[in-house]
Coordinates of C-alpha atoms in Angstrom, one line a residue:
Chain B
X1 CA 78.2 -3.6 -33.3
X2 CA 78.4 -0.6 -31.0
X3 CA 81.5 1.5 -31.7
X4 CA 83.3 5.0 -30.7
X5 CA 85.1 7.1 -32.8
X6 CA 87.3 9.7 -31.3
X7 CA 89.5 12.4 -32.9
X8 CA 93.1 11.5 -33.2
X9 CA 95.7 13.4 -31.4
X10 CA 98.0 14.5 -30.1
X11 CA 96.4 17.7 -29.5
X12 CA 98.8 20.6 -28.4
X13 CA 97.3 23.9 -27.0
X14 CA 98.6 26.8 -25.2
X15 CA 97.4 27.5 -21.7
X16 CA 93.7 29.3 -21.6
X17 CA 93.0 28.1 -25.0
X18 CA 89.6 26.4 -25.9
X19 CA 89.6 22.8 -26.2
X20 CA 87.3 20.5 -28.2
X21 CA 87.8 16.7 -28.7
X22 CA 85.2 15.2 -31.0
X23 CA 83.6 11.8 -30.1
X24 CA 80.9 10.1 -32.2
X25 CA 79.3 6.9 -31.6
X26 CA 77.1 4.2 -33.1
X27 CA 74.9 2.0 -30.9
X28 CA 71.6 0.2 -30.8
X29 CA 69.2 1.1 -28.1
X30 CA 70.1 4.0 -25.6
X31 CA 73.7 3.8 -24.4
X32 CA 75.3 5.8 -21.7
X33 CA 78.3 7.9 -22.6
X34 CA 81.3 8.6 -20.8
X35 CA 84.6 10.5 -20.9
X36 CA 87.6 9.1 -18.9
X37 CA 91.0 10.8 -18.4
X38 CA 94.3 9.3 -17.7
X39 CA 96.9 11.5 -16.2
X40 CA 100.6 10.5 -16.7
X41 CA 101.4 7.5 -14.4
X42 CA 97.8 7.2 -13.1
X43 CA 94.9 5.0 -13.9
X44 CA 91.8 6.0 -15.8
X45 CA 89.4 8.0 -13.9
X46 CA 85.7 8.9 -14.9
X47 CA 85.7 12.6 -16.1
X48 CA 82.1 12.9 -16.8
X49 CA 79.1 11.0 -18.0
X50 CA 75.6 11.4 -19.4
X51 CA 72.9 8.7 -19.4
X52 CA 70.3 9.9 -21.9
X53 CA 69.6 12.3 -24.8
X54 CA 70.2 16.0 -24.2
X55 CA 72.1 15.4 -20.8
X56 CA 75.2 17.4 -20.1
X57 CA 77.8 16.1 -18.0
X58 CA 80.4 18.4 -16.5
X59 CA 83.2 18.1 -14.1
X60 CA 86.4 20.2 -13.6
X61 CA 85.4 22.7 -16.1
X62 CA 84.8 20.1 -18.8
X63 CA 81.6 19.6 -20.4
X64 CA 80.0 17.2 -23.0
X65 CA 76.4 17.0 -24.2
X66 CA 74.7 13.7 -25.3
X67 CA 73.5 14.7 -28.8
X68 CA 71.3 11.8 -30.0
X69 CA 70.5 13.5 -33.4
X70 CA 74.2 13.8 -34.3
X71 CA 75.3 10.7 -32.2
X72 CA 78.0 12.8 -30.7
X73 CA 79.5 13.6 -27.2
X74 CA 82.1 16.1 -27.8
X75 CA 84.3 17.1 -24.8
X76 CA 84.8 20.9 -24.3
X77 CA 86.7 23.1 -22.0
X78 CA 86.7 26.8 -22.2
X79 CA 90.3 27.4 -20.9
X80 CA 92.8 24.6 -20.4
X81 CA 95.5 24.5 -18.0
X82 CA 98.9 22.7 -18.0
X83 CA 97.4 20.4 -15.4
X84 CA 94.9 19.2 -18.0
X85 CA 97.6 17.4 -20.0
X86 CA 96.5 13.8 -20.2
X87 CA 94.9 11.2 -22.5
X88 CA 91.1 11.4 -22.7
X89 CA 89.0 8.4 -23.7
X90 CA 85.4 8.5 -25.0
X91 CA 83.4 5.3 -24.2
X92 CA 79.8 4.1 -24.3
X93 CA 78.0 1.3 -22.4
X94 CA 75.3 -0.3 -24.3
X95 CA 71.8 0.1 -23.2
X96 CA 69.7 -2.9 -21.7
X97 CA 71.7 -5.7 -20.3
X98 CA 74.8 -5.1 -22.2
X99 CA 76.8 -2.9 -19.8
X100 CA 80.2 -3.6 -21.5
X101 CA 82.2 -0.5 -22.2
X102 CA 83.2 0.3 -25.7
X103 CA 86.1 2.6 -26.0
X104 CA 87.5 5.3 -28.5
X105 CA 91.2 5.2 -29.1
X106 CA 92.0 8.0 -26.7
X107 CA 93.3 11.7 -27.5
X108 CA 96.3 12.9 -26.1
X109 CA 96.3 16.5 -25.0
X110 CA 99.4 18.4 -24.2
X111 CA 99.0 22.0 -22.9
X112 CA 102.0 24.3 -22.8
X113 CA 102.4 27.2 -20.5
Chain U
X1 CA 87.8 7.3 -2.9
X2 CA 88.2 3.8 -4.4
X3 CA 91.6 2.8 -5.3
X4 CA 92.8 -0.1 -7.6
X5 CA 96.6 -0.9 -7.2
X6 CA 98.2 -2.6 -10.1
X7 CA 101.7 -4.2 -10.0
X8 CA 104.0 -4.3 -11.6
X9 CA 103.6 -1.0 -13.6
X10 CA 106.2 -2.3 -16.2
X11 CA 108.0 -5.6 -16.9
X12 CA 110.4 -7.0 -19.3
X13 CA 110.8 -10.7 -19.8
X14 CA 112.2 -13.2 -22.1
X15 CA 110.1 -15.1 -24.7
X16 CA 108.8 -18.4 -23.3
X17 CA 108.6 -17.2 -19.6
X18 CA 105.3 -16.4 -17.6
X19 CA 104.6 -13.1 -16.2
X20 CA 102.1 -12.5 -13.4
X21 CA 100.4 -9.1 -13.1
X22 CA 98.4 -8.1 -9.8
X23 CA 95.3 -6.1 -9.4
X24 CA 94.3 -5.1 -5.8
X25 CA 91.3 -3.2 -4.5
X26 CA 92.8 -1.1 -1.6
X27 CA 89.8 0.2 0.2
X28 CA 86.8 -1.8 -1.1
X29 CA 85.7 -5.4 -1.7
X30 CA 85.8 -6.4 -5.5
X31 CA 83.6 -9.3 -6.5
X32 CA 84.3 -8.6 -10.2
X33 CA 87.4 -7.1 -11.7
X34 CA 87.8 -6.5 -15.4
X35 CA 91.1 -7.0 -17.4
X36 CA 91.7 -4.8 -20.4
X37 CA 94.5 -4.8 -23.1
X38 CA 95.7 -1.9 -25.1
X39 CA 97.7 -2.0 -28.3
X40 CA 99.6 1.2 -29.3
X41 CA 97.2 3.5 -31.0
X42 CA 94.3 1.3 -30.5
X43 CA 91.4 1.4 -28.0
X44 CA 91.1 -0.7 -24.7
X45 CA 89.9 -4.2 -25.5
X46 CA 88.1 -6.2 -22.7
X47 CA 89.8 -9.4 -22.2
X48 CA 87.9 -11.1 -19.4
X49 CA 85.9 -10.5 -16.4
X50 CA 87.3 -11.9 -13.2
X51 CA 84.7 -13.3 -10.7
X52 CA 85.9 -13.9 -7.0
X53 CA 85.7 -17.5 -6.2
X54 CA 84.8 -18.7 -9.6
X55 CA 86.0 -19.0 -13.2
X56 CA 86.7 -15.9 -15.2
X57 CA 84.7 -15.1 -18.3
X58 CA 86.5 -14.7 -21.3
X59 CA 85.7 -12.4 -24.3
X60 CA 85.5 -14.0 -27.7
X61 CA 89.1 -14.5 -29.2
X62 CA 90.9 -14.4 -25.9
X63 CA 92.9 -17.6 -25.1
X64 CA 92.1 -18.7 -21.4
X65 CA 94.9 -21.0 -21.2
X66 CA 97.3 -18.2 -22.4
X67 CA 95.9 -15.6 -20.1
X68 CA 95.3 -17.1 -16.7
X69 CA 93.1 -15.2 -14.4
X70 CA 92.8 -15.9 -10.7
X71 CA 90.4 -14.0 -8.2
X72 CA 90.9 -15.8 -5.2
X73 CA 89.8 -13.1 -2.6
X74 CA 87.6 -10.1 -2.6
X75 CA 90.7 -7.7 -3.1
X76 CA 93.0 -9.5 -5.4
X77 CA 92.9 -10.7 -9.0
X78 CA 95.8 -11.8 -10.9
X79 CA 96.5 -12.2 -14.6
X80 CA 99.3 -14.5 -15.7
X81 CA 100.5 -14.4 -19.4
X82 CA 101.9 -17.8 -19.9
X83 CA 104.7 -18.6 -22.3
X84 CA 104.9 -14.9 -23.3
X85 CA 105.9 -14.0 -26.7
X86 CA 106.7 -10.9 -28.2
X87 CA 103.2 -10.5 -29.7
X88 CA 101.9 -10.6 -26.1
X89 CA 103.7 -7.1 -25.6
X90 CA 101.0 -4.7 -24.6
X91 CA 99.7 -2.5 -21.8
X92 CA 97.3 -4.4 -19.5
X93 CA 95.0 -2.6 -17.4
X94 CA 92.5 -3.8 -14.7
X95 CA 89.4 -2.2 -13.3
X96 CA 86.6 -2.9 -10.7
X97 CA 83.3 -1.4 -10.0
X98 CA 83.5 0.4 -6.5
X99 CA 79.8 1.2 -6.0
X100 CA 76.7 0.8 -8.4
X101 CA 78.2 2.2 -11.5
X102 CA 81.6 3.5 -10.9
X103 CA 84.6 1.8 -12.6
X104 CA 87.9 2.5 -10.9
X105 CA 91.1 1.6 -13.0
X106 CA 94.5 0.6 -11.9
X107 CA 97.3 2.4 -13.6
X108 CA 98.1 -0.3 -15.9
X109 CA 101.0 -2.6 -16.5
X110 CA 103.3 -2.5 -19.4
X111 CA 104.6 -5.8 -20.8
X112 CA 107.5 -6.0 -23.1
X113 CA 108.3 -9.6 -24.2
X114 CA 111.9 -9.7 -25.8

């Protein structure tokens, strides 16, 4: 079945460092791909998404490109801030009539000043 | 923007008791809400889809008599963990679609069963 594999955390970075959180997937059909973020004490929020191959989702300085050839959707940010400290989840929604979200384990990011 | 409020954010109960978790859509009507469960170091698992005015649809392997879901209004869905046991301790999260394809999540409820 469909699955999402996400790099394990926690990830600890200094402010202004470059961030990459790897995410790969297996799916039949043509899934949509998502990154969600959960800040401390808050609910999950959609960070960005991509619905087809080669699409790039971007928001708040974060980017991820839907790579069908490598079945990946890695999250990147060029310069992280302390306020980016959160848990990041990669997810996919199956193509066709299957819109159930399949989740990665989540990656905790801590950014130190 | 759309907000989903979940209550309580954490609860501790004795084994054998029942616990109710509420999920409210504050500024939109939610005909469908989703209940997830997250074990430590594991991904979110969809437990059931709650439909306003009708029975919930449970995922395979989820006991409907154990996890009672009621969605009596367009703004409220409840999950009751009946006769809770320590293995029911988990993080429960609800969500709803506010708009065509936007999932809005509650902050989650951490249940600890002693």
